[in-house]
Short mmCIF file of C-alpha atoms in Angstrom, two decimals:
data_model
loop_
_atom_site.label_atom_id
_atom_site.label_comp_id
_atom_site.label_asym_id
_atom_site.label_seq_id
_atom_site.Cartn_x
_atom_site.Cartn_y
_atom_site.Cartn_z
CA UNK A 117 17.70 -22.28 -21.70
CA UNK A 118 19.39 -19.35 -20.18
CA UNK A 119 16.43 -17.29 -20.18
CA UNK A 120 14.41 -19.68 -19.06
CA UNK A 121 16.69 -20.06 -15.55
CA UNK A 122 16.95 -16.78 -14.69
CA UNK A 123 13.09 -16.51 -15.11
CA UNK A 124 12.69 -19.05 -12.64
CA UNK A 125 15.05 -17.25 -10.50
CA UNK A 126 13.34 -14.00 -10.60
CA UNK A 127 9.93 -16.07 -9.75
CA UNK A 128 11.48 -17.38 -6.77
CA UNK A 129 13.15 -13.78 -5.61
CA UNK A 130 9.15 -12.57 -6.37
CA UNK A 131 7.94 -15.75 -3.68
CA UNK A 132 10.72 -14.88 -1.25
CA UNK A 133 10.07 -11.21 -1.41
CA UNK A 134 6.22 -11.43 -0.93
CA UNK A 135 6.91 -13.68 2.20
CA UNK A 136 9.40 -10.76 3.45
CA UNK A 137 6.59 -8.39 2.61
CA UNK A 138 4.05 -10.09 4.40
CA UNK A 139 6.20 -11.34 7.54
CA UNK A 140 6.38 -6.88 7.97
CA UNK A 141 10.23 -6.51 6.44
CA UNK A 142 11.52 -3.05 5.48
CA UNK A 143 9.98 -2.36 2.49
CA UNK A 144 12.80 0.66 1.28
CA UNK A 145 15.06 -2.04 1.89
CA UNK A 146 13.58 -4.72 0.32
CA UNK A 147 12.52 -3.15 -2.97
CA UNK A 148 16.13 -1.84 -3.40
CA UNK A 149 17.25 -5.43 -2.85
CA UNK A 150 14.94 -6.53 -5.45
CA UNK A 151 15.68 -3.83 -7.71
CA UNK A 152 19.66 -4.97 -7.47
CA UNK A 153 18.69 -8.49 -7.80
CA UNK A 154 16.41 -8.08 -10.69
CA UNK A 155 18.74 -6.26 -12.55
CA UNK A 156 22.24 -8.30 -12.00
CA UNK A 157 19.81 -11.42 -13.11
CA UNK A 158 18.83 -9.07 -16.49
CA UNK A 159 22.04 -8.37 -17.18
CA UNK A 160 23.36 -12.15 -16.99
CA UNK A 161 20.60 -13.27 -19.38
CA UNK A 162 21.66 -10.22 -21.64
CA UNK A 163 18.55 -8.55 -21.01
CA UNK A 164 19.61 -4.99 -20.20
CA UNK A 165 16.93 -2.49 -21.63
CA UNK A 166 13.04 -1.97 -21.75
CA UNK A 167 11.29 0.51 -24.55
CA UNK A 168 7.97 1.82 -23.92
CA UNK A 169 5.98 4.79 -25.93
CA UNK A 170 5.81 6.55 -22.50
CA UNK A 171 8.95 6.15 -20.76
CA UNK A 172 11.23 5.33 -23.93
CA UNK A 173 14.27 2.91 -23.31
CA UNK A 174 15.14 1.87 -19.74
CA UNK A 175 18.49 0.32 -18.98
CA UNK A 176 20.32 -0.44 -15.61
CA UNK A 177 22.59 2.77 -15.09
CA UNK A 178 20.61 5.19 -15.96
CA UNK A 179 16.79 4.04 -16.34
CA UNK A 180 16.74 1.94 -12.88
CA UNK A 181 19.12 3.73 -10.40
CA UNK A 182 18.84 7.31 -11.82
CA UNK A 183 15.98 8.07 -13.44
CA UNK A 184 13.88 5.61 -11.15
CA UNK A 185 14.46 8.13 -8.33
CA UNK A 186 14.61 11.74 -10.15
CA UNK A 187 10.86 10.87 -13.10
CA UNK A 188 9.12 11.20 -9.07
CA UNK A 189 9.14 14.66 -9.13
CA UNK A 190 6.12 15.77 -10.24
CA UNK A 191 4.19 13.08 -7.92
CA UNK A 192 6.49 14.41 -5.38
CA UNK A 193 5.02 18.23 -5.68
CA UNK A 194 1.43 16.83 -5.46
CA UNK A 195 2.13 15.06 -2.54
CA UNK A 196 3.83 17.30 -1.02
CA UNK A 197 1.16 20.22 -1.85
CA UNK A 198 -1.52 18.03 -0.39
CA UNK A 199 -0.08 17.56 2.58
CA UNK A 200 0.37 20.91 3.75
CA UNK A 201 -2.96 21.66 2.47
CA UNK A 202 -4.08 18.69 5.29
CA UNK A 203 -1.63 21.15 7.54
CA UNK A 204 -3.64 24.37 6.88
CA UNK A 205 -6.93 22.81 7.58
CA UNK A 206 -5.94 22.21 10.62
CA UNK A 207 -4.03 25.28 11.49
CA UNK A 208 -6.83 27.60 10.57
CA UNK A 209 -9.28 26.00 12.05
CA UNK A 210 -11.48 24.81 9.30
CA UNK A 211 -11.47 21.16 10.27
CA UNK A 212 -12.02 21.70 14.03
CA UNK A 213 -14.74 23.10 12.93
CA UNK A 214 -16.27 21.06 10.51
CA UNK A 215 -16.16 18.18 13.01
CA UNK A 216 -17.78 20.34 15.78
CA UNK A 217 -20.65 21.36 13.24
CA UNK A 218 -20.71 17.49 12.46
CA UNK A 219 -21.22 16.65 16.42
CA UNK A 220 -23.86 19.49 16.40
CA UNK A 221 -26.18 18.20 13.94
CA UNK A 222 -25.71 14.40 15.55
CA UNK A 223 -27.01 15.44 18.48
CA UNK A 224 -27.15 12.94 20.84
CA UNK A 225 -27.31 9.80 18.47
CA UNK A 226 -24.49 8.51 18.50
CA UNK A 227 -24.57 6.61 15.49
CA UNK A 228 -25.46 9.68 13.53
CA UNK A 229 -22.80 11.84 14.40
CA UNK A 230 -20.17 9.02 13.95
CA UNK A 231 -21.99 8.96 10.09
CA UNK A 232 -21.53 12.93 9.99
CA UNK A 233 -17.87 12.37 11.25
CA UNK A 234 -16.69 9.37 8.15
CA UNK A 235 -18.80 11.99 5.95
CA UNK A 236 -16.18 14.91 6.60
CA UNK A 237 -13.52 12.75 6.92
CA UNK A 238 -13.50 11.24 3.93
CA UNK A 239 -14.48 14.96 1.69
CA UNK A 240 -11.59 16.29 3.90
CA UNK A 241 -9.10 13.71 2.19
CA UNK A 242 -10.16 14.51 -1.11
CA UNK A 243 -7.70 16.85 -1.06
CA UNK A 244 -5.87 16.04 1.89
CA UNK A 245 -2.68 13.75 1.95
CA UNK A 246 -0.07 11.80 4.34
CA UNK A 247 -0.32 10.53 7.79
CA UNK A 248 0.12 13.79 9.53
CA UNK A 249 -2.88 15.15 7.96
CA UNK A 250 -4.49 11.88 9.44
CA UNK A 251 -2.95 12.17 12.58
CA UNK A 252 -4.01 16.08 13.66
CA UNK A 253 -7.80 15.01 12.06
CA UNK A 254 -7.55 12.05 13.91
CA UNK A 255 -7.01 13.31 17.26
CA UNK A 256 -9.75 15.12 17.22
CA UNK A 257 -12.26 13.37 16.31
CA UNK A 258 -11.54 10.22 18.42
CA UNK A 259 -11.57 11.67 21.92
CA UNK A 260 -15.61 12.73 20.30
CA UNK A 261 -16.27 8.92 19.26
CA UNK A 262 -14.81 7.40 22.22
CA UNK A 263 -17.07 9.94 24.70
CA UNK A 264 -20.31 8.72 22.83
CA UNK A 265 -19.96 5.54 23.36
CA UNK A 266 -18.69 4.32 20.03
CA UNK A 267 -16.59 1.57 20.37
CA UNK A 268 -12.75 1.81 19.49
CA UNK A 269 -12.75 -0.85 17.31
CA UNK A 270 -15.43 0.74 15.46
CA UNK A 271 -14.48 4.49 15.87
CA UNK A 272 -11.05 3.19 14.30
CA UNK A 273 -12.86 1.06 11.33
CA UNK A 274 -15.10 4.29 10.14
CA UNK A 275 -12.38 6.67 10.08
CA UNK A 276 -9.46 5.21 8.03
CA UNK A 277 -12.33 3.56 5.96
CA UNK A 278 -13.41 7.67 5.43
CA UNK A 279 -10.09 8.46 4.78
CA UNK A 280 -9.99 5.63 2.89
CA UNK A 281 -12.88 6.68 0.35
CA UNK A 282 -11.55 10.27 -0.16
CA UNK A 283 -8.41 8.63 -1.43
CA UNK A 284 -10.26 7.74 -4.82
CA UNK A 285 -10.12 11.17 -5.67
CA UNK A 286 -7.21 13.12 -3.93
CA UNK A 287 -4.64 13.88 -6.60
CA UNK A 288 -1.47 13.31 -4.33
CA UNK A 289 -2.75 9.42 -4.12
CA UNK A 290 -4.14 8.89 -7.55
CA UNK A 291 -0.60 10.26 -9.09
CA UNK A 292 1.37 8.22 -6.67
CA UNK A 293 -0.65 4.93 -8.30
CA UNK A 294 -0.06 6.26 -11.82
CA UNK A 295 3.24 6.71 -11.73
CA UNK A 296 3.65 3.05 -11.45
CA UNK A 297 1.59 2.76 -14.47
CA UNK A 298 2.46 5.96 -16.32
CA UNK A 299 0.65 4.91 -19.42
CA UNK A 300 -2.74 5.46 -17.81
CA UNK A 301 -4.03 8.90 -17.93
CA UNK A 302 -5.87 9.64 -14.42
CA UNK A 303 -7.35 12.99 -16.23
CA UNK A 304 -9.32 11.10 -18.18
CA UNK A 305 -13.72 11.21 -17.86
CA UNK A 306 -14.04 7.35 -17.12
CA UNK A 307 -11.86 7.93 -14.47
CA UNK A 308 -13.48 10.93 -13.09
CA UNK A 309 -16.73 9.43 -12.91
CA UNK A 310 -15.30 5.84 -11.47
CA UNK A 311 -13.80 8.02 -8.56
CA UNK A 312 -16.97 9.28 -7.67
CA UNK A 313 -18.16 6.10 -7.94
CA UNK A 314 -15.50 4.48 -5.90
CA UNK A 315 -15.87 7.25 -2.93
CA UNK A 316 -19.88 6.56 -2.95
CA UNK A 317 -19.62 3.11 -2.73
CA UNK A 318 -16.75 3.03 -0.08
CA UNK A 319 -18.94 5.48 1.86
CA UNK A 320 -21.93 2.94 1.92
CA UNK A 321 -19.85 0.65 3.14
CA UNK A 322 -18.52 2.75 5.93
CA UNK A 323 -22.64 3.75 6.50
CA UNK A 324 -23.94 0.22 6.70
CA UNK A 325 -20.86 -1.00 9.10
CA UNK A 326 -21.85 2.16 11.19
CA UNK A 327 -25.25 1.50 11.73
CA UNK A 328 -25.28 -2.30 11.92
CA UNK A 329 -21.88 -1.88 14.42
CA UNK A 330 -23.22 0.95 17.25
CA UNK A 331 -26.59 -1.20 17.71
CA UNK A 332 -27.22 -0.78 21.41
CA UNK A 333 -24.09 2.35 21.86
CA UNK A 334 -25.22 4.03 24.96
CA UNK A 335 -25.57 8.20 24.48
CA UNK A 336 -23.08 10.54 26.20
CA UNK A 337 -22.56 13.76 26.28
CA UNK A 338 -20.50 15.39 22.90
CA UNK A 339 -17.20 16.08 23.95
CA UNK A 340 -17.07 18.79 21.47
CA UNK A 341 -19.31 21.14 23.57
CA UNK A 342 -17.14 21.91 26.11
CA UNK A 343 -13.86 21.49 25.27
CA UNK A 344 -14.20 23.99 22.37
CA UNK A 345 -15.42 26.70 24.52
CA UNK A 346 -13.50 30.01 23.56
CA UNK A 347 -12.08 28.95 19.86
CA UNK A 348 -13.02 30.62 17.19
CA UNK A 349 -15.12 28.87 15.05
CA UNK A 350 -14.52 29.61 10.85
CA UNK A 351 -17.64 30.81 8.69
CA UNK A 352 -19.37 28.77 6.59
CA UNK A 353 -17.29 29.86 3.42
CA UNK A 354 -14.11 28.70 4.50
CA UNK A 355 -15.68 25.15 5.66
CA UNK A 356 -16.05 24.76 1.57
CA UNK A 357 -12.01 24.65 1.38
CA UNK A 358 -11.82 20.90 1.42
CA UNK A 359 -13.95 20.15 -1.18
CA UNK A 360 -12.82 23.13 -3.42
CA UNK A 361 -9.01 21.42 -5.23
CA UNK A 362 -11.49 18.58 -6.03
CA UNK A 363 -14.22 20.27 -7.79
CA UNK A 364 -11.81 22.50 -9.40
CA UNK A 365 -9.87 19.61 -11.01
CA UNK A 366 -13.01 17.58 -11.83
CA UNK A 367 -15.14 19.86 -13.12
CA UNK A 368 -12.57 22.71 -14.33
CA UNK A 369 -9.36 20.83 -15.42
CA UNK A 370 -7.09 22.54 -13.04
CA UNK A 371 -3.81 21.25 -12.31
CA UNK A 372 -3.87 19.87 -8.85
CA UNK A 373 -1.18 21.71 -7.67
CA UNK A 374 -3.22 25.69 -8.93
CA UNK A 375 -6.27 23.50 -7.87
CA UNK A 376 -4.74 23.72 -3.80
CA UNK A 377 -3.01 27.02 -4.37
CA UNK A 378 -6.58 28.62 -5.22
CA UNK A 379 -7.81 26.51 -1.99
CA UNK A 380 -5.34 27.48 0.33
CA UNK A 381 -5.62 31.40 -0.74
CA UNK A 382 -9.46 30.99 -0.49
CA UNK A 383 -8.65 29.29 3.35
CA UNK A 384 -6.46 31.82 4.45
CA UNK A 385 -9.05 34.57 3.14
CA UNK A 386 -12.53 33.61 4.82
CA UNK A 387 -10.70 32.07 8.27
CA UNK A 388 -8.90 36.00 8.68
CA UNK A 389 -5.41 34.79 8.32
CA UNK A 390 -4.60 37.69 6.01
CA UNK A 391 -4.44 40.17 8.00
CA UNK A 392 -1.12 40.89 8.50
CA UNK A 393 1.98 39.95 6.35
CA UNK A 394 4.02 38.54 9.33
CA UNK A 395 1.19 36.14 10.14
CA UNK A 396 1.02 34.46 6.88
CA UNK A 397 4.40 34.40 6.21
CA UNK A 398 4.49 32.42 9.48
CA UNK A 399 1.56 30.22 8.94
CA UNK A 400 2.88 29.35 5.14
CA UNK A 401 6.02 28.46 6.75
CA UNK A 402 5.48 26.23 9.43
CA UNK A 403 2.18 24.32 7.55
CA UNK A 404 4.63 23.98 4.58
CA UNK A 405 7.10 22.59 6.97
CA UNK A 406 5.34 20.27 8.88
CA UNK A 407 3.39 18.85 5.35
CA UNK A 408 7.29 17.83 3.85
CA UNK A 409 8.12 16.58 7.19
CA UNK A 410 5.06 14.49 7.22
CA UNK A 411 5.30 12.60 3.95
CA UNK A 412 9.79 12.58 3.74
CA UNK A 413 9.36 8.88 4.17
CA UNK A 414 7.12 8.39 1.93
CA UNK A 415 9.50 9.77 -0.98
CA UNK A 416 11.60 7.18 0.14
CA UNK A 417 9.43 4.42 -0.09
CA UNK A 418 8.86 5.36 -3.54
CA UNK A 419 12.18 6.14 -4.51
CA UNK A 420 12.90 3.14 -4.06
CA UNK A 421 9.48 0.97 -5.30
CA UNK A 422 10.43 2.89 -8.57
CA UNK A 423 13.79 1.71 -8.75
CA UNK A 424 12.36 -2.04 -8.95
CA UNK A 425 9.41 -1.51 -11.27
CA UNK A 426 11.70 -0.22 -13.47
CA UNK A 427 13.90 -3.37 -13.15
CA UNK A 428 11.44 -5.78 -13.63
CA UNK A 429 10.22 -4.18 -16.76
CA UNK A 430 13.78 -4.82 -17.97
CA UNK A 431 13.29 -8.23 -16.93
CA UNK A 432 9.85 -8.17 -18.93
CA UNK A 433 10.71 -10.81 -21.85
CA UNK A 434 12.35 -13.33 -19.65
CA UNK A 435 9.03 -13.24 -17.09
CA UNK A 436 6.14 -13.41 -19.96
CA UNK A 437 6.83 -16.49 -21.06
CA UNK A 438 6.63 -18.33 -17.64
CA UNK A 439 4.07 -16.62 -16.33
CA UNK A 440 1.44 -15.92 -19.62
CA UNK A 441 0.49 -19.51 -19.84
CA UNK A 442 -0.87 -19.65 -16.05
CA UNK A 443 -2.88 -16.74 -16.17
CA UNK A 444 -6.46 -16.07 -17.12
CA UNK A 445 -7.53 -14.72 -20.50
CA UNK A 446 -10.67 -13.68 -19.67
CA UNK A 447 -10.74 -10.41 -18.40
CA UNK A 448 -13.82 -10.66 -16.39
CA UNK A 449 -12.54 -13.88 -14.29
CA UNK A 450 -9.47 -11.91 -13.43
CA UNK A 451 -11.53 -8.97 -11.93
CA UNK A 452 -13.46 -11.27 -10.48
CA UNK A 453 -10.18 -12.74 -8.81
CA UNK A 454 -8.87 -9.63 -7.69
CA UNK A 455 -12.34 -9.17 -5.78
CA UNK A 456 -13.06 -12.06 -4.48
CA UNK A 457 -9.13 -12.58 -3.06
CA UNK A 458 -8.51 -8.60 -2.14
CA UNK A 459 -7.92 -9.77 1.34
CA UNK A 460 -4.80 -10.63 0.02
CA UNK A 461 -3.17 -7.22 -0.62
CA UNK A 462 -3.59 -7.02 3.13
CA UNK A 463 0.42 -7.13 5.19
CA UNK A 464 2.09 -5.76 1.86
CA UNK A 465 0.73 -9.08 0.19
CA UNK A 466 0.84 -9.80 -3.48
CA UNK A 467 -2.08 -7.69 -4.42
CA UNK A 468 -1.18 -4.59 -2.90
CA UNK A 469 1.13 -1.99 -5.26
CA UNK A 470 2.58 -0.94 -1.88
CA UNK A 471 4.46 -4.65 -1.11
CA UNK A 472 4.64 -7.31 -2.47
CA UNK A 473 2.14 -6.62 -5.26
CA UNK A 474 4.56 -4.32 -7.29
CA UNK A 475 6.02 -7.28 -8.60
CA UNK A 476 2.59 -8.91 -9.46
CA UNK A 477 2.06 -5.55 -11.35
CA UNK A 478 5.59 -5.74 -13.03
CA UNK A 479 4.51 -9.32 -14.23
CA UNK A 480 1.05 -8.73 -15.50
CA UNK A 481 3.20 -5.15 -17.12
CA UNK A 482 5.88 -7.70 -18.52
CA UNK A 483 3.17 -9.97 -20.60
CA UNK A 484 1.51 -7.30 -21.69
CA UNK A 485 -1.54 -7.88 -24.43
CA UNK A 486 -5.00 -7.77 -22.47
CA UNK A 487 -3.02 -6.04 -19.56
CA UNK A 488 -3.20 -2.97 -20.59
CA UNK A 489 -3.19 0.34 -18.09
CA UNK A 490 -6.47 1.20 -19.02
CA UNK A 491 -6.57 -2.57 -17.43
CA UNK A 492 -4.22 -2.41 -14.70
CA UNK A 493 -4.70 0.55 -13.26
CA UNK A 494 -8.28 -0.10 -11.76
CA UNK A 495 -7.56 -3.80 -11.30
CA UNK A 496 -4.85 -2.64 -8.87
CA UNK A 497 -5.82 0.50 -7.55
CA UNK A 498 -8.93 -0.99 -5.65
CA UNK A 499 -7.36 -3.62 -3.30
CA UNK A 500 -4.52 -0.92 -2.65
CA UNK A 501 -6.89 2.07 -1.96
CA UNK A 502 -10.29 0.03 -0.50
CA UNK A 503 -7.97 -2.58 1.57
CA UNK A 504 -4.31 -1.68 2.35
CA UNK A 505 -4.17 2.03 2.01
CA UNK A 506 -7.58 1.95 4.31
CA UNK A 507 -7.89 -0.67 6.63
CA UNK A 508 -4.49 -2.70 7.02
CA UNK A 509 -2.35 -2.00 9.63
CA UNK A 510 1.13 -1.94 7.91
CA UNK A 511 -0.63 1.21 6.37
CA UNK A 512 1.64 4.25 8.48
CA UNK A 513 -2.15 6.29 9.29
CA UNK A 514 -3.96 2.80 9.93
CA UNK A 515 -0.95 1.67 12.65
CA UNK A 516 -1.42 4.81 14.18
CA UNK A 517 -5.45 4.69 14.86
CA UNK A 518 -5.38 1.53 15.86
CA UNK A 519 -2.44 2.16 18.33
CA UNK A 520 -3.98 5.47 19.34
CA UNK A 521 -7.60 4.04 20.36
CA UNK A 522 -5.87 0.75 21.75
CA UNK A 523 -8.20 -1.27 19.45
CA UNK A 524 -7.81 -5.09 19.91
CA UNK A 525 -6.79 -6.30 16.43
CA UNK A 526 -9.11 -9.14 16.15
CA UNK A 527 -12.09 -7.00 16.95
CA UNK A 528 -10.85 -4.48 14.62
CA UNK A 529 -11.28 -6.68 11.71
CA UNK A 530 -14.30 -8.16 12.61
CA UNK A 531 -16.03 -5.09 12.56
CA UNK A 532 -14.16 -3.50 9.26
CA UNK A 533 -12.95 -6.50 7.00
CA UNK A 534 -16.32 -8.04 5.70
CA UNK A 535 -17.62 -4.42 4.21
CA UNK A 536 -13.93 -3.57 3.12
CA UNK A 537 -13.99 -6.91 0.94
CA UNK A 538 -17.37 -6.56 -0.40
CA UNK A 539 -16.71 -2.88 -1.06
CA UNK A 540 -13.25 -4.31 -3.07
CA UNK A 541 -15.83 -6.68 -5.04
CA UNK A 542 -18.62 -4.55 -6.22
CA UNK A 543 -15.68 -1.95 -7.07
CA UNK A 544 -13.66 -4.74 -9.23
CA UNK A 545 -17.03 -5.26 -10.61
CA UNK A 546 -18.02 -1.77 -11.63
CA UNK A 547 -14.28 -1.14 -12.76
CA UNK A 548 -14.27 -3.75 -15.26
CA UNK A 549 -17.74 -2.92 -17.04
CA UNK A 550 -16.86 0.98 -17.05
CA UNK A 551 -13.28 -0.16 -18.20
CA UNK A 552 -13.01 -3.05 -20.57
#
């Protein structure tokens, strides 16, 4: 009878915390008020430990508070290496570049060039990570959209959807999803060849809303040409760097981490930055600085998300039996669910890993069975990649577009949210015949 209250409770706590979630509450805060809540409710229904084959036994002092925290580390590193490698693109001039040679070959169709523009974008964050690496992209290209006419709602649309797309395979996000499900291996082929998948598909979408969007965009001149006059413009060599941690990864096995190393010595080599010791000491030093400073809040976002996954899989056996009953068995109905209602991991909703959707995951981790992370890693990872992490404007980089180009909300999603929903369906759909 015991368990059976405190499972109720913890249900409750979930509803309450979703509606926080949603409403735009402090996440840090409120997943460290979960995780404290969850716990103490464990703990007076004598549930105080959770064994797993790849994170052994969890229990409040040390599994939740301490390890929760210090297991991020290696996520941490990959973050934090892609984000300064988003710093040195910028810094040495590769990206400038790549979007003037983008603006070049568009011409003066609009439409095109805004194409050419989500095309770099998103094979920029590949590799790329955090919103600073958004934000110095960002500026640039915008000012180029907004002089040919494009309109801000959809100049904002295309380019977090691009960023969006290159998210399926940049190793800083795809470890920051599996460390909530550490049992799924992100190295492994299926998953290789879904993220390709994934980024094509999320591309088309970004394509079709393009074209079907800038109908009737009047031509202007390319900003590009003239305010670029006197920079030095990289060769083509060093405008491979962005694509180069990927392919090595993918197609080599590297460790992410060698995979940027190799990318950033290969930058600093065909831009001329090693030249003289002095000068890349300094460069190192101030990208490296301004990537950490860029993503410090993320760690603590996380820090903190990890403390209350790890509570409610100690809170596992007193949530299955509540929950198992209501949910469906078949495996295709639930993909189809996740699809169809995607919307709903927009505001940190319940579908979303990043609010209130971390306790959905904790749930469907607590039953167990058919949920397995070869399951729920795809099931979740599309409505937090293709929806919140590139369209929804609790998302740090999408607040800041939309903010930056003054794009009226309501617009916004009328041009983005119908091809970000069907891109979330056809990828639910793909996900669970290449998975189950």
């Amino acid at each position: 009878m015991m368990n059976t209250v405190v499972g109720i409770l913890l249900l409750i706590t979930y509803v309450a915390f979703a509606i926080y979630a949603a409403k735009g509450g402090n996440l840090m805060i409120g997943f460290f008020v979960m995780a404290v809540l969850w716990a103490g409710l464990g703990a007076i229904a004598g549930v105080t430990v959770w064994s797993s084959t790849a994170e052994g036994v969890i229990d409040i002092n040390n599994g939740i508070f301490e390890q929760g925290p210090e297991l991020w580390g290696s996520t941490a590193a990959i973050i934090i290496f892609g984000s300064w490698f988003g710093r040195i693109l910028v810094d040495t001039g590769i990206a400038r570049t790549l979007i003037r040679t983008a603006v070049e070959w568009g011409g003066d169709k609009p439409a095109l060039t805004c194409i050419l523009l989500s095309i770099v974008t998103s094979l920029i964050f590949t590799s790329a990570y955090g919103a600073g690496s958004v934000v110095a992209i960002g500026v640039i290209i915008f000012p180029i959209l907004l002089s040919l006419g494009i309109s801000t709602h959809l100049a904002s649309a295309s380019f977090l959807m691009s960023v969006g797309a290159g998210l399926y395979l940049n190793n800083g996000w795809l470890k920051q999803v599996g460390a909530l499900i550490p049992e799924f291996d992100i190295t492994i082929p299926t998953w290789k060849t879904y993220g390709f998948i994934a980024f094509g598909i999320q591309m088309l979408a970004v394509i079709l809303m393009i074209l079907v969007s800038s109908r009737g965009t009047a031509k202007k001149h390319a900003w590009a040409a003239k305010s670029d006059q006197g920079e030095k413009k990289v060769g083509a060599l060093a405008l491979l760097t962005p694509v180069i941690p990927v392919c090595l990864s993918v197609f080599l096995n590297f460790k992410p981490i060698t995979a940027i190393l190799v990318a950033v010595l290969w930058a600093l080599v065909f831009t001329g930055n090693l030249k003289n010791m002095k000068d890349i000491g300094d460069m190192v030093q101030k990208t490296f600085h301004d990537g950490v400073t860029d993503v410090a809040l993320v760690f603590a976002f996380l820090f903190f998300l990890q403390m209350f996954l790890r509570s409610a899989k100690v809170c596992a056996p007193l949530l299955a039996p509540i929950i198992q009953p209501v949910l469906p068995s078949n495996l295709l109905i639930l993909f189809v669910i996740f699809g169809l209602f995607s919307v709903m991991a927009l505001f940190r909703g319940p579908l979303t890993v990043w609010g209130a959707g971390a306790a959905t995951l904790a749930m469907f981790q607590a039953i167990g069975g058919v949920f397995t992370p070869m399951i729920l890693f795809p099931l979740f990872m599309v409505p937090a990649t293709t929806i919140n992490g590139s369209i929804c404007p609790t998302q740090s980089w999408c607040l800041w577009a939309i903010g930056y180009t003054k794009t009226d909300l309501k617009q916004y999603f009328k041009t983005c949210l119908p091809y970000a929903l069907v891109a979330a369906l056809v990828l639910e759909m793909v996900a669970y015949f290449m998975f189950v």
